[in-house]
CSV table of C-alpha atoms and ligand atoms in Angstrom, one decimal:
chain,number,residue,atom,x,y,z
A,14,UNK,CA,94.9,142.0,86.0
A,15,UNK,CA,96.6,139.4,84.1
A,16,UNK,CA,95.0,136.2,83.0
A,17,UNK,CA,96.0,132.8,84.4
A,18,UNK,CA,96.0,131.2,81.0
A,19,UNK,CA,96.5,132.3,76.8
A,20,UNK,CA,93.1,132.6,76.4
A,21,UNK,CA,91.0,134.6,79.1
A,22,UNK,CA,87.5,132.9,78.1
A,23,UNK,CA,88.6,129.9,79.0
A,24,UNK,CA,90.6,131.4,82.1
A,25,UNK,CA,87.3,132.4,83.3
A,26,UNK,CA,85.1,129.5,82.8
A,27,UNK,CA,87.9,127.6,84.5
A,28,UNK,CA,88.1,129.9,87.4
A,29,UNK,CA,84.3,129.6,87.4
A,30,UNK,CA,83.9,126.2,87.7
A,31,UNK,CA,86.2,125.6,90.1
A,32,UNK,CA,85.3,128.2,92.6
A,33,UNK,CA,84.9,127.0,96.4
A,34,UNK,CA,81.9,128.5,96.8
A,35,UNK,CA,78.0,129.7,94.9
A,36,UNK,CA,76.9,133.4,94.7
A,37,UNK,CA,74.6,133.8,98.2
A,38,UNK,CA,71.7,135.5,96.0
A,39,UNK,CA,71.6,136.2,91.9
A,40,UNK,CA,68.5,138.6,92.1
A,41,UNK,CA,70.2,141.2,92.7
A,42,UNK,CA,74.1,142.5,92.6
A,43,UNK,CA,75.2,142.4,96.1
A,44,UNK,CA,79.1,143.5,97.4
A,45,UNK,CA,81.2,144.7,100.5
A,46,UNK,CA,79.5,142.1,103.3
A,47,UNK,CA,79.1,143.0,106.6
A,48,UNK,CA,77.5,140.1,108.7
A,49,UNK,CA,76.7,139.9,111.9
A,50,UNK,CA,74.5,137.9,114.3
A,51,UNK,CA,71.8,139.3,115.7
A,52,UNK,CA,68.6,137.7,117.3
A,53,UNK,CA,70.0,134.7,116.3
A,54,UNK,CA,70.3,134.7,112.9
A,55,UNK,CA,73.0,135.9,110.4
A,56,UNK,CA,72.0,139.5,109.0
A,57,UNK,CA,74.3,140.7,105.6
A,58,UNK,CA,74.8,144.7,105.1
A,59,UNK,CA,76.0,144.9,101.7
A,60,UNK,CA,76.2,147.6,98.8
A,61,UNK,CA,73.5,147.0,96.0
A,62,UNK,CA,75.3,147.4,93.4
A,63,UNK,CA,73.4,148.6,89.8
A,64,UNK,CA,74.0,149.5,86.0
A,65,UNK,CA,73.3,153.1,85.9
A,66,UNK,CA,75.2,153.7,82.8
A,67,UNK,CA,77.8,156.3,84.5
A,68,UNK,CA,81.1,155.9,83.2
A,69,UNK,CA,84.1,153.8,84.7
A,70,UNK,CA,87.0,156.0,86.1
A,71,UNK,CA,89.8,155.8,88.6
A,72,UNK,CA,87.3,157.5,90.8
A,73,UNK,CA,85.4,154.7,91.1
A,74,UNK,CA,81.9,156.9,89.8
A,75,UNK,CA,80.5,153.9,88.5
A,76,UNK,CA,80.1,152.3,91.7
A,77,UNK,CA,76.6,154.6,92.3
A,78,UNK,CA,74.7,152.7,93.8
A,79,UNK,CA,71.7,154.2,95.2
A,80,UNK,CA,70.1,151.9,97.7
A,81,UNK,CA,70.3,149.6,100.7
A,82,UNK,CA,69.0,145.9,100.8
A,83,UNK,CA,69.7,143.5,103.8
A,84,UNK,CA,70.2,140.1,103.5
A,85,UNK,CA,69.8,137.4,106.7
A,86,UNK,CA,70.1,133.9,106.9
A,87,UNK,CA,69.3,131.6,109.6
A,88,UNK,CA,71.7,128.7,108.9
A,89,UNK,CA,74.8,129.3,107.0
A,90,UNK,CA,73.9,127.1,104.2
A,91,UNK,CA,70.3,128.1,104.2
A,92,UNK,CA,68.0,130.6,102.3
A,93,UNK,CA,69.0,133.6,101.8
A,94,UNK,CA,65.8,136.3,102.7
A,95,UNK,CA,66.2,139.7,101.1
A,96,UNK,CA,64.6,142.2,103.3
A,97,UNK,CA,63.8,144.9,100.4
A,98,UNK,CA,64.7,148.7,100.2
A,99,UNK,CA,66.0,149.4,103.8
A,100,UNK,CA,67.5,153.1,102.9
A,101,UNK,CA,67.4,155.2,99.8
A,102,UNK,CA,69.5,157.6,98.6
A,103,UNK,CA,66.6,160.1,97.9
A,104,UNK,CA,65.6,159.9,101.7
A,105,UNK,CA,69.3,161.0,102.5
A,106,UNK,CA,68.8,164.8,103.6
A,107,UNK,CA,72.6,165.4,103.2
A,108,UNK,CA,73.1,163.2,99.8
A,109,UNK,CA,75.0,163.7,96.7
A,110,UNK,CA,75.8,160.4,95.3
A,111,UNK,CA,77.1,157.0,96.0
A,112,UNK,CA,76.3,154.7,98.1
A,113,UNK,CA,79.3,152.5,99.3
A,114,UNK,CA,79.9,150.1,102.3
A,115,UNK,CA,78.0,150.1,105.0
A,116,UNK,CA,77.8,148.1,108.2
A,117,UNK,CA,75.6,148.0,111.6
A,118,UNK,CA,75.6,148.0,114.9
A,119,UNK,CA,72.9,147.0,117.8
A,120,UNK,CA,72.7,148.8,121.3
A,121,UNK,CA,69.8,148.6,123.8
A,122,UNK,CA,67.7,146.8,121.0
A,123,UNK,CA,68.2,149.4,118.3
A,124,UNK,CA,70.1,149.3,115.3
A,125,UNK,CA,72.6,151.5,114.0
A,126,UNK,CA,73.0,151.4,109.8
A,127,UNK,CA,76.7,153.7,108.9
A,128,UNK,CA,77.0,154.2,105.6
A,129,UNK,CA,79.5,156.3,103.0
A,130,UNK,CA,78.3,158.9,101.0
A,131,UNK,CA,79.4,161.7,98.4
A,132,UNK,CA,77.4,165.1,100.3
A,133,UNK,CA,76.5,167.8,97.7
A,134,UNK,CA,80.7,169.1,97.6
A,135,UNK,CA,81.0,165.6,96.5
A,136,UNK,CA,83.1,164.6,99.6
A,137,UNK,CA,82.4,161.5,101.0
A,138,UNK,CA,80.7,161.8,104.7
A,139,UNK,CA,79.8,158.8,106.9
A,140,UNK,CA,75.8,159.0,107.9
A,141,UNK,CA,73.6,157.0,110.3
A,142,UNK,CA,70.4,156.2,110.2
A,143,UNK,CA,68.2,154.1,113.0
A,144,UNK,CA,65.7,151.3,113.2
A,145,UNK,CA,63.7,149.1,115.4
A,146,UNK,CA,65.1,146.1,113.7
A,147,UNK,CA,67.7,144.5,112.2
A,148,UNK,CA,66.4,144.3,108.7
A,149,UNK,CA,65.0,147.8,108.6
A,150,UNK,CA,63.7,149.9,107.3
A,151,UNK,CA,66.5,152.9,108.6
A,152,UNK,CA,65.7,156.1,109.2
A,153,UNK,CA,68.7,158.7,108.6
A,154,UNK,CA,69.8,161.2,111.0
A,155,UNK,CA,69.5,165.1,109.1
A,156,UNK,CA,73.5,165.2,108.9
A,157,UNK,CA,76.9,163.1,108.9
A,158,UNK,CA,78.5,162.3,111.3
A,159,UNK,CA,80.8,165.0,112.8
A,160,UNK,CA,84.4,165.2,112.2
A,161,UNK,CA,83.2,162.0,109.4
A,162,UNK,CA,85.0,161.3,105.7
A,163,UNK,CA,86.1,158.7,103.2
A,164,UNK,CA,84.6,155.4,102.9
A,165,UNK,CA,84.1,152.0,104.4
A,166,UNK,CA,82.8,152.1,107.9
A,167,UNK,CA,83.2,148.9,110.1
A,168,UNK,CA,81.9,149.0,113.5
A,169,UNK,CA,83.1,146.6,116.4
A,170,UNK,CA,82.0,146.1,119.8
A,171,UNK,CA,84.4,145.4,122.7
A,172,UNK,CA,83.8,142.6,125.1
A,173,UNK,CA,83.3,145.8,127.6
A,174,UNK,CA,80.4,147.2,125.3
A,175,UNK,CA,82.5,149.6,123.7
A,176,UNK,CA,82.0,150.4,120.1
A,177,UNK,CA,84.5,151.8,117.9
A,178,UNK,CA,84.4,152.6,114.2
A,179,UNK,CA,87.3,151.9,111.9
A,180,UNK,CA,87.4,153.6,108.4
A,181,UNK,CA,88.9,155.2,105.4
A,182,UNK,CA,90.0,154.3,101.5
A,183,UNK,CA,92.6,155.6,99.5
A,184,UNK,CA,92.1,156.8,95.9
A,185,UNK,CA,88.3,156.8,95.6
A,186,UNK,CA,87.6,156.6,98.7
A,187,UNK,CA,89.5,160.1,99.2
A,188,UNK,CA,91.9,159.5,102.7
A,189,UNK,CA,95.0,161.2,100.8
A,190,UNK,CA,92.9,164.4,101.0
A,191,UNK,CA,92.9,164.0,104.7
A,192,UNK,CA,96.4,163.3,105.1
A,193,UNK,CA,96.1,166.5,107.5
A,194,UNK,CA,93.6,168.1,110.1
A,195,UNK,CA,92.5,170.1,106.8
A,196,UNK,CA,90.9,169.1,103.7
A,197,UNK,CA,92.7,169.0,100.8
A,198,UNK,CA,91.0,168.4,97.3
A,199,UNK,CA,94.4,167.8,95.8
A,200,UNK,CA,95.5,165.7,98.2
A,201,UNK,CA,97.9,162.7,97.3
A,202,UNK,CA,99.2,159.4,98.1
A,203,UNK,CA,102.9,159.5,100.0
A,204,UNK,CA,105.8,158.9,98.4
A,205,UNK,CA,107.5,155.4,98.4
A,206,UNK,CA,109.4,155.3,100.7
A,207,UNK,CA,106.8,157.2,102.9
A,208,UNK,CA,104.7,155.2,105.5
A,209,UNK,CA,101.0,154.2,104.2
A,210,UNK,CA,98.5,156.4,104.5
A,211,UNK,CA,96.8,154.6,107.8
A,212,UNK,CA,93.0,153.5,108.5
A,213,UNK,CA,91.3,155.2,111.2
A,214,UNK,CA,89.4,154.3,114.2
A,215,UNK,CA,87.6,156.3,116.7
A,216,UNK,CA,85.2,155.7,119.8
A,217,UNK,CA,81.6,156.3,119.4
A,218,UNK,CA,79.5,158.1,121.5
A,219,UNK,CA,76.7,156.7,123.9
A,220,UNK,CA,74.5,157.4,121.6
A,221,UNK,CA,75.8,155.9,118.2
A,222,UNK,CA,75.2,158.8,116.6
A,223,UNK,CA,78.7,160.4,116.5
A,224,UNK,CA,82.3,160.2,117.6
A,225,UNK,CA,83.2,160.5,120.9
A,226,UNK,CA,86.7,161.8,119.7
A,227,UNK,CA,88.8,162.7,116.9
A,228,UNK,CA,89.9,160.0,114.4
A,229,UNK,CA,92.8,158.1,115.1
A,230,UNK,CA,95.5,156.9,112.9
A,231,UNK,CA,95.8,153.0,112.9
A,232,UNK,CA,99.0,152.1,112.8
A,233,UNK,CA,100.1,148.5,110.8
A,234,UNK,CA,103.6,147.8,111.2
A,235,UNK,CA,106.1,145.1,110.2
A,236,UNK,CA,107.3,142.2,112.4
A,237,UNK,CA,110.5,144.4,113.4
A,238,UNK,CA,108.2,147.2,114.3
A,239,UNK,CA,108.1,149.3,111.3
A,240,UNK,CA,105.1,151.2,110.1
A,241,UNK,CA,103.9,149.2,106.4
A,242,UNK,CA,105.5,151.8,103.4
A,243,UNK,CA,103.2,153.0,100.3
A,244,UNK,CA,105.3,150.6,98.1
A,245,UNK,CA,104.6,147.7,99.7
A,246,UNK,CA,101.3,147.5,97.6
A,247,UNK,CA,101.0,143.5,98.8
A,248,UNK,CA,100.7,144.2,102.1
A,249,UNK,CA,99.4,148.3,103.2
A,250,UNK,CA,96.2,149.2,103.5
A,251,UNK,CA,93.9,150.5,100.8
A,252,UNK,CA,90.3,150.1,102.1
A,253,UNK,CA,87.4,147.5,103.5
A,254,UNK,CA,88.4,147.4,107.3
A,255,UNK,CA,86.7,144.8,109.8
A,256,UNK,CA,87.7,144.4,113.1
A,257,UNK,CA,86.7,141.0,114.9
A,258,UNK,CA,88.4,139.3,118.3
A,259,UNK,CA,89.6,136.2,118.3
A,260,UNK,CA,90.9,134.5,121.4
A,261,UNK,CA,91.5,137.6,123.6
A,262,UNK,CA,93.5,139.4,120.2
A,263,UNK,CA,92.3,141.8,117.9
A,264,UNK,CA,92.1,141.4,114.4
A,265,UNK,CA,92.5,144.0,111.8
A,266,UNK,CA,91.6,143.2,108.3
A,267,UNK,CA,91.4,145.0,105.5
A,268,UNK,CA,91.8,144.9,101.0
A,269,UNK,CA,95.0,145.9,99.7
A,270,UNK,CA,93.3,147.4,96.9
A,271,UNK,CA,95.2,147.1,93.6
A,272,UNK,CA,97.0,143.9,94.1
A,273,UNK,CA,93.5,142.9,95.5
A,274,UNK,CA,94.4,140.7,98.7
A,275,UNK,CA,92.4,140.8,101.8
A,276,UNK,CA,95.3,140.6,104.4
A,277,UNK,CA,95.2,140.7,108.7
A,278,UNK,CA,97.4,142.2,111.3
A,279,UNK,CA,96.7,141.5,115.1
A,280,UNK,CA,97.3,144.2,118.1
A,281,UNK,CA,96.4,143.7,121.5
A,282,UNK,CA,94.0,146.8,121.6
A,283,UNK,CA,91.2,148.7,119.8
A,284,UNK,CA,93.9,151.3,118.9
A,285,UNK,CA,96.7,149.3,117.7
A,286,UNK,CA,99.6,149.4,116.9
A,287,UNK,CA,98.5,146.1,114.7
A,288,UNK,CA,101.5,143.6,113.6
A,289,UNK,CA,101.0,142.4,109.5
A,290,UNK,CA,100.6,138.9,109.7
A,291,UNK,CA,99.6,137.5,106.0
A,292,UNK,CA,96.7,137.4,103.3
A,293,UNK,CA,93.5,136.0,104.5
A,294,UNK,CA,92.2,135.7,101.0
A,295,UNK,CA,93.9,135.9,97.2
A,296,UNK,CA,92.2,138.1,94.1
A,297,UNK,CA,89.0,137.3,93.3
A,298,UNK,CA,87.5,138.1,89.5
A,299,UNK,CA,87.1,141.8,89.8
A,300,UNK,CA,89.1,144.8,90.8
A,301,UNK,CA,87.8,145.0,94.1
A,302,UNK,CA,88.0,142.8,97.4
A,303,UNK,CA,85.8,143.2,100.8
A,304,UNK,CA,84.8,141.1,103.3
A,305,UNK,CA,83.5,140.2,106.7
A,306,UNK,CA,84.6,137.9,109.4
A,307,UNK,CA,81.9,136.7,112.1
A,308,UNK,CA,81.5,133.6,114.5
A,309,UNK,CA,77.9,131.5,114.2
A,310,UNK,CA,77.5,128.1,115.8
A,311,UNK,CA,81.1,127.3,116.6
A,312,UNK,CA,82.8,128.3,113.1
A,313,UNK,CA,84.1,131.2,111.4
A,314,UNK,CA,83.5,132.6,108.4
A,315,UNK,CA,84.1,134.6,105.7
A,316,UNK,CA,82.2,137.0,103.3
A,317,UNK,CA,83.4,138.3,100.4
A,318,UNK,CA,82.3,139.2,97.2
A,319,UNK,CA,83.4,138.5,93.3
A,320,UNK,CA,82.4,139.5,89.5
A,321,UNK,CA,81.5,135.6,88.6
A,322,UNK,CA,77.7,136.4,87.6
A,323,UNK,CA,78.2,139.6,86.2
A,324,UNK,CA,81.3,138.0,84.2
A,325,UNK,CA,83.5,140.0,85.3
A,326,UNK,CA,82.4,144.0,85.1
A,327,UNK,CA,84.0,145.0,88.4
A,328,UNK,CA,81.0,147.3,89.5
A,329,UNK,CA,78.6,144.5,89.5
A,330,UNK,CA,79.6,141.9,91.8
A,331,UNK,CA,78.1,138.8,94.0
A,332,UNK,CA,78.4,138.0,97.6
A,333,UNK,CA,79.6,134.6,98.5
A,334,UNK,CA,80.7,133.1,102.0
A,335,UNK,CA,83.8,130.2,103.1
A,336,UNK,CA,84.4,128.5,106.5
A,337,UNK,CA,87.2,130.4,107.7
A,338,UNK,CA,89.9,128.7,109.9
A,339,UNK,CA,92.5,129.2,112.5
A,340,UNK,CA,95.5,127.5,113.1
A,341,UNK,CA,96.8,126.5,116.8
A,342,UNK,CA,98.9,129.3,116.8
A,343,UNK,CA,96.1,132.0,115.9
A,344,UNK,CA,97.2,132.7,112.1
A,345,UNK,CA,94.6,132.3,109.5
A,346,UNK,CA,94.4,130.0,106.5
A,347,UNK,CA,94.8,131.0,103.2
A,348,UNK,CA,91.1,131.0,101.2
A,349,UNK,CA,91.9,130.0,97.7
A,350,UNK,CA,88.5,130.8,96.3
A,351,UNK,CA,88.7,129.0,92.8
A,352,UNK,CA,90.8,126.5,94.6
A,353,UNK,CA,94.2,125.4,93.0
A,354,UNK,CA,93.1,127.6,90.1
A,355,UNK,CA,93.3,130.9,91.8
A,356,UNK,CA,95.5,133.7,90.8
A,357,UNK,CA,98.4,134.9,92.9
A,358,UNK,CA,98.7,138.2,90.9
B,12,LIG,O1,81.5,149.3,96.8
B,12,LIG,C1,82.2,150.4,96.5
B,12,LIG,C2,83.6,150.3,97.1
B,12,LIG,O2,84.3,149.2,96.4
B,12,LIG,C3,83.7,149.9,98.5
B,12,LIG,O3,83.5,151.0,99.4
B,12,LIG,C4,85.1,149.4,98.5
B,12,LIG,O4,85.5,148.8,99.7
B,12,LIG,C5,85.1,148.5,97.3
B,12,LIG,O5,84.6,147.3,97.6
């Protein structure tokens, strides 16, 4: 990334001290937000993220985190509770390694935690684990999900109680190796001129636990119809999908990974095909960008995360939240989140 002034110290101080908004807790590393509301209150899923000494690489190993902790609110500008060890890696039957983004879902008053993992071939899986309440603690199931892989679950329910699951990350988070109904460990990103690998989104089954068909490819396309390319690196998808309604339209979101902008396209349907419509949020210090976007008390809001307290190491980051906002025509704001100050890069 470049620096947004000669000397990157004071860059980063600057950026610092202008920032719209305060880390939501500094106990702990928290990242990758999913809130929701449930029983009133606002209730965080993030990754715990933790110095385990493994070494950086383009594979993202040192994100290895091995835990769970929720987070819940019950006014946005209010404490923030940690609920405590809510899933561990070593009571995953199926585990390898890595903990990424998870999120949760509630039906007939339980609650569904999906999480990525690496299984013991080092492919990441997508498992579930169940609990009475919202803040845990989870119990897993003994496998994956079937047909499940790569990273980043976000589940979304459907004003007709339908839930569907959108996933999938490129590079790390290993959706080039499943470019094709087989697995391929060599599997690449397209070629430039090639459509973007897509997200994907499938239907899950009454009983949370699995799909209730194949995965789908979510198609994001351009104004005149035409699916996103792999060069267009400001704009296709690279990983942290969310899914919320607004207004009778569905909104896809998602991180374009390496020029680190949260962007939105809207469809008028679970499946898509989803219009691009513009950058919800610019880069954040770090190399990663993830959010959330949920509805409490008449506002909107977004969660993100960024490397502020950890000065800048991109595997230990810090959750924050901003008002989100609409305009009359249904497009969102821009989020600035070191205000005049942030980087366009
Ligand atoms: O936290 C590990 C990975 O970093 C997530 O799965 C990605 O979305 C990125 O935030």
């Amino acid at each position: 990334m470049k620096n947004n002034s000669e000397n990157p110290v004071n860059a980063f101080e600057a950026l610092v001290s202008n920032a719209i908004a305060q880390p939501l807790v500094e106990h702990i590393y928290t990242a990758d937000p999913a809130a929701h509301v449930f029983e009133g209150k606002i209730y965080i899923y993030p990754s715990h993220d933790v110095e385990t000494g493994t070494p950086e690489n383009d594979n993202g190993d040192h994100f290895d985190m091995r835990d769970y902790h929720i987070l819940s609110m019950d006014s946005i500008d209010g404490e923030v509770k940690d609920h405590g060890n809510a899933l561990d890696v070593k009571n995953i039957p199926w585990a390898g390694r890595q903990l990424w983004d998870s999120d949760a879902a509630c039906k007939d008053g339980k609650y569904y935690l999906y999480f990525p993992l690496k299984d013991k071939q080092d492919i990441f899986r997508i498992g579930v684990a169940v609990s009475d309440s919202p803040s845990g603690p989870f119990k897993p199931e003994e496998k994956p999900m079937k047909g499940s892989y790569s990273i980043d679950p976000c589940v979304f329910q459907d004003d007709d109680g339908a839930f569907y699951m959108y996933f999938g990350g490129i590079w790390g988070g290993q959706l080039q190796r499943w470019r094709t109904a087989q697995y391929d460990a060599n599997g690449t990103t397209p070629e430039a001129h090639e459509p973007a690998i897509a997200p994907r989104v499938a239907k899950l089954a009454d009983d949370m636990l699995e799909f209730a068909e194949t995965p789908k490819e979510l198609l994001i396309v351009d104004k005149a119809g035409n699916p996103l390319l792999a060069s267009d690196e400001d704009r296709r998808f690279f990983e942290a999908s969310w899914m919320h309604k607004y207004k009778g339209k569905y909104y896809f979101s998602y991180s374009t990974g390496n020029t680190h902008y949260l962007c939105y396209a809207t469809g008028d349907n679970p499946y898509g095909p989803f219009t691009y419509e513009g950058k919800i949020l610019t880069p954040v210090i770090g190399w990663t960008t993830h959010h959330s976007i949920v509805g409490f008390k008449d506002k909107w809001y977004l969660f993100y995360h960024d490397c502020t307290v950890s000065e800048g190491k991109t595997h230990l980051r810090s959750l924050k939240v901003s008002e989100l906002k609409y305009n009359e025509d249904g497009t969102i704001q821009l989020i600035r989140p070191y205000g005049e100050l942030s980087p366009n890069w």
